[in-house]
Coordinates of C-alpha atoms and ligand atoms in Angstrom, one line a residue:
X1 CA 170.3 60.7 334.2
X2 CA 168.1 58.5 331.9
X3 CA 166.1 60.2 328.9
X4 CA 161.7 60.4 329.5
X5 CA 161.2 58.9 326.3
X6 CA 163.5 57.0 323.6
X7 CA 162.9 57.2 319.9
X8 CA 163.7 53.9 318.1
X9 CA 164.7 54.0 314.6
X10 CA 163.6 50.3 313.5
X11 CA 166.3 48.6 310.8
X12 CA 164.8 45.1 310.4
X13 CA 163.4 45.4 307.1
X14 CA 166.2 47.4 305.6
X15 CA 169.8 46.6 307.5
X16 CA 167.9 43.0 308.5
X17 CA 166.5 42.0 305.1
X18 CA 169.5 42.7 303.0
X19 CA 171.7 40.1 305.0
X20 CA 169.4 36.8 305.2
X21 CA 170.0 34.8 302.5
X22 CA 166.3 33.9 301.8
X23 CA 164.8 36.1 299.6
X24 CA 161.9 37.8 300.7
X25 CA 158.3 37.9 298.8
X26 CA 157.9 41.9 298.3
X27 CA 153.8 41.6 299.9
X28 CA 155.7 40.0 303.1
X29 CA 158.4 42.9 303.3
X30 CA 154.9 45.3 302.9
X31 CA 153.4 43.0 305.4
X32 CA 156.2 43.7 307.8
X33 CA 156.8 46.8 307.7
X34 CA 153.4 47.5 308.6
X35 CA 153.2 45.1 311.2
X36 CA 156.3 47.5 313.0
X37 CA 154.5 50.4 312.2
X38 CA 151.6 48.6 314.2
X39 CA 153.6 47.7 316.7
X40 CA 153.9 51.3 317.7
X41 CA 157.3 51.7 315.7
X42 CA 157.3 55.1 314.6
X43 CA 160.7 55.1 312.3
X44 CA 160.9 52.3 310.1
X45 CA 163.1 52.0 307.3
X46 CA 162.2 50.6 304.7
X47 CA 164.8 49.6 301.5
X48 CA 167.7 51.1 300.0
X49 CA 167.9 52.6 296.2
X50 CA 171.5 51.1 295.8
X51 CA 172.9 48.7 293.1
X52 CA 170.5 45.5 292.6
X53 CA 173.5 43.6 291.8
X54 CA 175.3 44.9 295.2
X55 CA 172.4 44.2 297.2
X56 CA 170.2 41.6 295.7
X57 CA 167.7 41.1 298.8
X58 CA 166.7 44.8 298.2
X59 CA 166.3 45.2 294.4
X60 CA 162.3 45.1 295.0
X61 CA 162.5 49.0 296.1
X62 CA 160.5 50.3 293.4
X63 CA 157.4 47.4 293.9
X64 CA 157.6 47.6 297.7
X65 CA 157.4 51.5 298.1
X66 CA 153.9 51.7 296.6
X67 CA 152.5 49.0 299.2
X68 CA 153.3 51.6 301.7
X69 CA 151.6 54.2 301.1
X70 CA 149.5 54.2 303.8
X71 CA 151.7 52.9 306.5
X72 CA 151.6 54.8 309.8
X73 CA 155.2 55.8 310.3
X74 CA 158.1 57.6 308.4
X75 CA 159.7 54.9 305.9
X76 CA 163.6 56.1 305.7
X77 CA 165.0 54.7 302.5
X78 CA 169.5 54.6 302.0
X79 CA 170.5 56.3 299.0
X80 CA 174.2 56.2 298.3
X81 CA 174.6 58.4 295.4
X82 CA 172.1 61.0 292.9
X83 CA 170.8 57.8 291.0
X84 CA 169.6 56.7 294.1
X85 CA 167.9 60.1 295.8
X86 CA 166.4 60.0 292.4
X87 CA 164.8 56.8 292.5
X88 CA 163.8 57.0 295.9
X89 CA 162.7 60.9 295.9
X90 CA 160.3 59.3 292.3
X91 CA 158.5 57.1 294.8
X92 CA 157.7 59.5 297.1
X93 CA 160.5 59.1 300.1
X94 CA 160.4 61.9 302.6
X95 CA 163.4 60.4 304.5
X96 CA 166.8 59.3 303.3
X97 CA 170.2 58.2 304.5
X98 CA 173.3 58.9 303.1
X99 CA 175.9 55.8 304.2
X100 CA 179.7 56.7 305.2
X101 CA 182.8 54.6 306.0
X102 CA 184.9 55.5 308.6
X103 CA 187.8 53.2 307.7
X104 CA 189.4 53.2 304.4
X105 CA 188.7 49.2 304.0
X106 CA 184.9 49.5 304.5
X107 CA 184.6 52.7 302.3
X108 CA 185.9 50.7 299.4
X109 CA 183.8 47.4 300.1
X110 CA 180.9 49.1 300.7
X111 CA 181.0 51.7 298.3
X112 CA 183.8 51.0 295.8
X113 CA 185.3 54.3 296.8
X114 CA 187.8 55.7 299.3
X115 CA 186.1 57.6 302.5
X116 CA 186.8 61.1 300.7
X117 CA 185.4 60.1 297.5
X118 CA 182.3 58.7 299.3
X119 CA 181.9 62.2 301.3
X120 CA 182.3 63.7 298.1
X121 CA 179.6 62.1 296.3
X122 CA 177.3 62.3 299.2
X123 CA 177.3 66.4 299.1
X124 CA 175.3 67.0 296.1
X125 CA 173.0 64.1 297.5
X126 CA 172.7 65.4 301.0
X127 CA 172.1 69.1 299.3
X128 CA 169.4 68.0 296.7
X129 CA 167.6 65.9 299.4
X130 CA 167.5 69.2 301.4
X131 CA 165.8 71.2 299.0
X132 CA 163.3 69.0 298.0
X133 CA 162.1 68.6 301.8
X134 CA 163.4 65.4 302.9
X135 CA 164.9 64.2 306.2
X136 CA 168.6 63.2 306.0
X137 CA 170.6 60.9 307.9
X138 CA 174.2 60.2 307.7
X139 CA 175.0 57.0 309.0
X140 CA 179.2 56.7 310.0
X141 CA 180.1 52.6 309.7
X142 CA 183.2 51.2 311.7
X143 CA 183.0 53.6 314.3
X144 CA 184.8 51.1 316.7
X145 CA 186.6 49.0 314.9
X146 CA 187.2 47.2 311.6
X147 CA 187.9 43.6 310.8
X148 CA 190.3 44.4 308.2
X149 CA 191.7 47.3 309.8
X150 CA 191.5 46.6 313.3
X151 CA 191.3 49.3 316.6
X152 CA 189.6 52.4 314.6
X153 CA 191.5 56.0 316.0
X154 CA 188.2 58.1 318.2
X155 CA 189.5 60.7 315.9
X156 CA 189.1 59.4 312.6
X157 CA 185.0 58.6 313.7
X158 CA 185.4 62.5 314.7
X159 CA 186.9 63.6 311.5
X160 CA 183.8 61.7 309.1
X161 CA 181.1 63.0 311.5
X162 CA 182.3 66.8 311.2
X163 CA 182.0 66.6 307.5
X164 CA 178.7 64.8 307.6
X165 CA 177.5 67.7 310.0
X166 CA 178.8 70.2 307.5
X167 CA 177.0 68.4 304.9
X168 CA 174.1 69.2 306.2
X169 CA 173.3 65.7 307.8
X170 CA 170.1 66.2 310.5
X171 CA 171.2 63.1 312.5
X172 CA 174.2 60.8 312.5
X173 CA 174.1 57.3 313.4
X174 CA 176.8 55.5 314.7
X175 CA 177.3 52.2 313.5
X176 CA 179.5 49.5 315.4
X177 CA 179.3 47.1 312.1
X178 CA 180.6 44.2 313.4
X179 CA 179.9 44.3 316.7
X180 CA 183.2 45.2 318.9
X181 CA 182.3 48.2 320.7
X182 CA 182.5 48.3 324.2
X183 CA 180.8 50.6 327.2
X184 CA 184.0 52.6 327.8
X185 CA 184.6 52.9 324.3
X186 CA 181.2 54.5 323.3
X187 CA 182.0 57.0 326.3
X188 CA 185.1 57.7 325.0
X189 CA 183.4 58.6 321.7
X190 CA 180.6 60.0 322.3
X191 CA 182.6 62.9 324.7
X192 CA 185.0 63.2 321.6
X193 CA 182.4 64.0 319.6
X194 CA 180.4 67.0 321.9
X195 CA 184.0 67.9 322.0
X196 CA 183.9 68.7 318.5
X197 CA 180.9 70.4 318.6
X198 CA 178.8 67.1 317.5
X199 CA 176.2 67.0 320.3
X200 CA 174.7 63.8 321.6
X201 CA 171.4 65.5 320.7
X202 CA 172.2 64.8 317.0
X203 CA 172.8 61.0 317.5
X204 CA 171.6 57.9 317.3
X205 CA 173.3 54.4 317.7
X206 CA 173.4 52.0 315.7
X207 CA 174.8 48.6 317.1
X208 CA 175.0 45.0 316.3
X209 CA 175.1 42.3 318.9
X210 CA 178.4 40.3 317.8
X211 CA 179.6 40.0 321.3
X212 CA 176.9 40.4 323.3
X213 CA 177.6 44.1 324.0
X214 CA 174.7 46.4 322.3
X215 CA 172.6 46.8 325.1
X216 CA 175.3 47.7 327.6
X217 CA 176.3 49.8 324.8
X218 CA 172.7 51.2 324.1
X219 CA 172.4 52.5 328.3
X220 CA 175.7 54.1 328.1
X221 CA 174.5 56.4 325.4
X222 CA 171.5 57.0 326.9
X223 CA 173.4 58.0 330.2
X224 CA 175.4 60.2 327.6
X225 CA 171.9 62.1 326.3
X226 CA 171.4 60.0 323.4
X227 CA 167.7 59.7 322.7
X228 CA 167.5 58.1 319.2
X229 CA 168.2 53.9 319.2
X230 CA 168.8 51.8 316.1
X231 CA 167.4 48.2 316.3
X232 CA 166.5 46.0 314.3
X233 CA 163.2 43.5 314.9
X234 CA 163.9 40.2 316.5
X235 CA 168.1 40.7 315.6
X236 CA 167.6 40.2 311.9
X237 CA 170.8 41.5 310.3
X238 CA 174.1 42.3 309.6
X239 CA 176.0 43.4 306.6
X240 CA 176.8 41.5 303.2
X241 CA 179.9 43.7 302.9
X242 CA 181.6 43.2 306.0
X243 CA 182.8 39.9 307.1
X244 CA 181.8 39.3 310.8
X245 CA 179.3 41.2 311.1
X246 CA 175.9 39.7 312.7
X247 CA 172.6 40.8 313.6
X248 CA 171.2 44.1 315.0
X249 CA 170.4 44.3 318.6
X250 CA 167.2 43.6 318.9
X251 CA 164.1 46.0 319.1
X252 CA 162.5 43.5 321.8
X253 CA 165.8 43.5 323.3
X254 CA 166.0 47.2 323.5
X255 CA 162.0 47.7 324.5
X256 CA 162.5 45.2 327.1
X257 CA 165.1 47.4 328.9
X258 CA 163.0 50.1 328.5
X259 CA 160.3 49.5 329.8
X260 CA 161.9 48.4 332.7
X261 CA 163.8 51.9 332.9
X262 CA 159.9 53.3 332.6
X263 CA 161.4 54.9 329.5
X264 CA 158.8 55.9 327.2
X265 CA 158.6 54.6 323.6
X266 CA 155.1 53.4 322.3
X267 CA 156.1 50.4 321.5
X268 CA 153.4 47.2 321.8
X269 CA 156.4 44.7 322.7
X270 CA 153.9 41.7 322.7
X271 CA 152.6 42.7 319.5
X272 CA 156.4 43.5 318.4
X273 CA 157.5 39.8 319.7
X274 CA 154.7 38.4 317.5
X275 CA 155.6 39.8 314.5
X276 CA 159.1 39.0 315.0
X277 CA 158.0 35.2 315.5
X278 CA 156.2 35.6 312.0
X279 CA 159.3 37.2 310.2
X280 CA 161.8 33.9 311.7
X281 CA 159.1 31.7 310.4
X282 CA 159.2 33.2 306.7
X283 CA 163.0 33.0 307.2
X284 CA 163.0 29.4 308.3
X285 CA 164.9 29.8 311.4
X286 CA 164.4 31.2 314.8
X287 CA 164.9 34.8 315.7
X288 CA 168.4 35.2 317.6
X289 CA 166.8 37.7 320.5
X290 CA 166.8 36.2 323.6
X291 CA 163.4 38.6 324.6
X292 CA 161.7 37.0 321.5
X293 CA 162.3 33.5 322.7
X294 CA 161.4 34.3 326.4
X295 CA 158.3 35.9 325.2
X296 CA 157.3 32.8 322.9
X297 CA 154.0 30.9 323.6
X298 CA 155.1 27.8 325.4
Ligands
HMG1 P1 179.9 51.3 291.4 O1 180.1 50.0 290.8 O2 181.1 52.2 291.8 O3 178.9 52.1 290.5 O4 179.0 51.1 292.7 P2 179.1 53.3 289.5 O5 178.8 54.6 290.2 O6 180.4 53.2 288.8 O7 177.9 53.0 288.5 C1 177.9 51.8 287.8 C2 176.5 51.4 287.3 O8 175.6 51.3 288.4 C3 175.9 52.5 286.4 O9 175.1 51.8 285.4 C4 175.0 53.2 287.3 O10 173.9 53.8 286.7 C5 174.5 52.1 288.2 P3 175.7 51.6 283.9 O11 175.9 53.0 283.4 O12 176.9 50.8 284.1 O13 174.5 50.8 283.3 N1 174.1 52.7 289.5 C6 172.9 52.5 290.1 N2 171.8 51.7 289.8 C7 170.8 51.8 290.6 N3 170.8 52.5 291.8 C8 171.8 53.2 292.2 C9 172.9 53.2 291.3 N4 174.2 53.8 291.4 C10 174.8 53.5 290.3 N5 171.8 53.9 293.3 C11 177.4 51.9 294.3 C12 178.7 52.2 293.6 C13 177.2 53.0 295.3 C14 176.2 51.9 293.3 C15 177.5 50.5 294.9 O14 178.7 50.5 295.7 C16 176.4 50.2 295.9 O15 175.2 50.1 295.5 N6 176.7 49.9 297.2 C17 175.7 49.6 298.2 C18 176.2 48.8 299.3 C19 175.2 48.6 300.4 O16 174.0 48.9 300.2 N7 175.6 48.2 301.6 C20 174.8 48.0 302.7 C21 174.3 49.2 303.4 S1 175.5 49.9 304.5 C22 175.3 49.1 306.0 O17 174.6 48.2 306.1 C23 175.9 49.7 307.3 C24 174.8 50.4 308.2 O18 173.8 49.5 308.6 C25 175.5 51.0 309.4 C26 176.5 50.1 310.1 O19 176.0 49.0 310.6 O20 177.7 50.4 310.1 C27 174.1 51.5 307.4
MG2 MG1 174.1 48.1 310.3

C-alpha cells in the first residue's frame, strides 16, 4: 500500500544552489527559502558549513542564517566535520546532516578522505550534535552507482548505512548522485537494508533525475514504506563533485504525483510552481521540471 501522508525534505536551496553556476544574492537565497516554507514545505534545507573554497555558491552561510530566523519550517544545514557543527550549531541550527560516500572515488572527491576516514570524522560530529539537541541526518551518496566506479555492490550501501545507524544518525537519505538508479534496483536495496535491521521507517530518498527515473524511483519507495522524499524545487541541482550528475527531481514533480495518489503533504503546488518560475528567472534559464512548465501562465 501507499503511505496517508508524505514528508518532503526540500533540497533546492542547498543541494540546488551549490551547483548553478550563477551566484546567488544572499537576500534572494532568504527570499527563497521562505517562499518554500510558504509554500507549505515543512523541511527546508538551507546551506552547508563546509569549505568556501570547495563550495563557493554556499560560502554566504553565516549572512543567510540570520535572515531566517523567523521562517516557518526546520532549516537543516550539512556539516561535514566539528568546524562545521561549530559554525552551524553558533548560528542557531537545530538540524544538521552529516554527508557519507559509499564508493571509495566519491568519498575522496567529496571529502578528500577515504569512506572510513569520513565515518570516522563524522562520529564525534554526529555525537556532539546529539547532545546539544539537534536533529541528525546522515545522507549515503552513490548508492546505485558511481561514474568512476561503476555498478555499486547492494552490500557496500548496506555496510555505510549500519555504521551511520550506529552513529547515532535519526534518518538516512539515500542518494542516487548521478542519477542511474532504477525501480528494481531501489527494491533490491531497500529489502537489503530492512534485512539488516535498517527499516524503511528510517529513510528518505534522495534522487536526481539524470535519466528520467526519480519518480518511478520515488513510488517504489513509497510502495516499500518510505515516507520521507528528497526534492529539490523546480529540479535545481546536482553536485560540483561528481561529474554527471544533474538536477534533483523536482518538488512539483513529486507533489504532482501526490496529489494525484491523494497523498497528503501540505504542499501549495501553484504557489510552489510560482516560486520556482521566480528562482529560473534569477538563474537566467528555465526550470528543467516538466510540472513547472505545464503549470506556467500561457
Ligand atoms: P580538507 O581540504 O581535507 O580540509 O577538506 P582539512 O580538514 O584538511 O582542513 C583544511 C582547512 O580547511 C583548515 O584551515 C580548516 O580549518 C578549514 P587552515 O587551518 O588550513 O586555515 N576547514 C573549514 N573551514 C570552514 N568550514 C569547514 C571547514 N573544515 C575545514 N567546515 C572538507 C575537507 C570537509 C573541509 C572539504 O572536503 C569540504 O568542505 N567538502 C565539502 C564538499 C561538499 O559540500 N559537497 C557537496 C555536498 S554532498 C552532495 O551534494 C551529495 C548529497 O546531495 C547526496 C547525494 O546526492 O548523493 C548530500
Ligand atoms: Mg544530491
Amino acid at each position: 500500500g501507499l503511505p496517508a501522508r508524505v514528508r518532503i525534505h526540500e533540497v533546492g536551496p542547498r543541494d540546488g544552489l551549490q551547483n548553478e553556476k550563477t551566484l546567488v544574492p544572499v537576500a534572494v537565497k532568504a527570499e527563497f527559502i521562505r517562499r518554500l516554507a510558504e509554500a507549505g514545505l515543512t523541511t527546508v534545507e538551507a546551506t552547508s558549513f563546509v569549505h568556501p573554497k570547495w563550495v563557493p555558491q554556499l560560502a554566504d552561510a553565516e549572512e543567510l542564517m540570520p535572515l531566517l530566523e523567523d521562517t516557518p519550517a526546520r532549516l537543516p544545514v550539512l556539516v561535514p566535520n566539528k568546524r562545521g557543527l561549530e559554525r552551524a550549531l553558533a548560528l542557531g541550527a537545530r538540524d544538521v546532516a552529516v554527508f557519507a560516500s559509499v564508493t571509495e572515488s566519491f568519498a575522496r572527491a567529496n571529502l578528500n578522505r577515504s569512506v572510513d576516514e569520513v565515518l570516522e570524522m563524522f562520529e564525534p560530529v554526529v555525537a556532539e550534535a546529539r547532545a546539544a539537541g539537534a536533529g541528525v541526518r546522515g545522507y549515503l551518496s552513490m548508492c546505485f552507482g558511481d561514474p568512476w566506479e561503476g555498478a555499486v555492490p547492494v552490500s557496500q550501501t548496506v555496510s555505510v548505512a549500519r555504521r551511520l545507524m550506529d552513529m547515532g544518525c535519526a534518518e538516512l537519505s539515500l542518494g542516487d548522485t548521478i542519477g542511474v538508479a532504477t525501480p528494481g534496483h531501489v527494491l533490491e536495496l531497500l529489502s537489503a537494508l530492512s534485512e539488516a535491521g535498517v527499516p524503511a521507517t528510517k529513510l528518505a530518498v534522495h534522487f536526481h533525475d539524470t535519466y528520467g527515473q526519480a519518480l518511478a524511483n520515488t513510488l517504489t519507495a513509497l510502495q516499500y514504506g518510505v515516507t520521507c522524499v528528497d526534492a529539490s524545487a523546480g529540479g535545481l541541482g546536482g553536485c560540483p563533485y561528481a561529474k554527471s550528475a544533474t538536477g534533483n527531481l523536482a518538488t512539483e514533480d513529486l507533489v504532482w504525483m501526490l496529489d494525484g495518489l491523494g497523498i497528503e503533504t501540505g504542499v501549495d503546488l501553484r504557489r510552489l510552481a510560482a516560486t520556482s518560475e521566480w528562482m529560473a528567472r534569477h538563474l537566467g534559464r528555465p526550470s528543467p521540471s516538466r510540472t513547472v512548465r505545464a503549470l506556467a501562465p500561457k
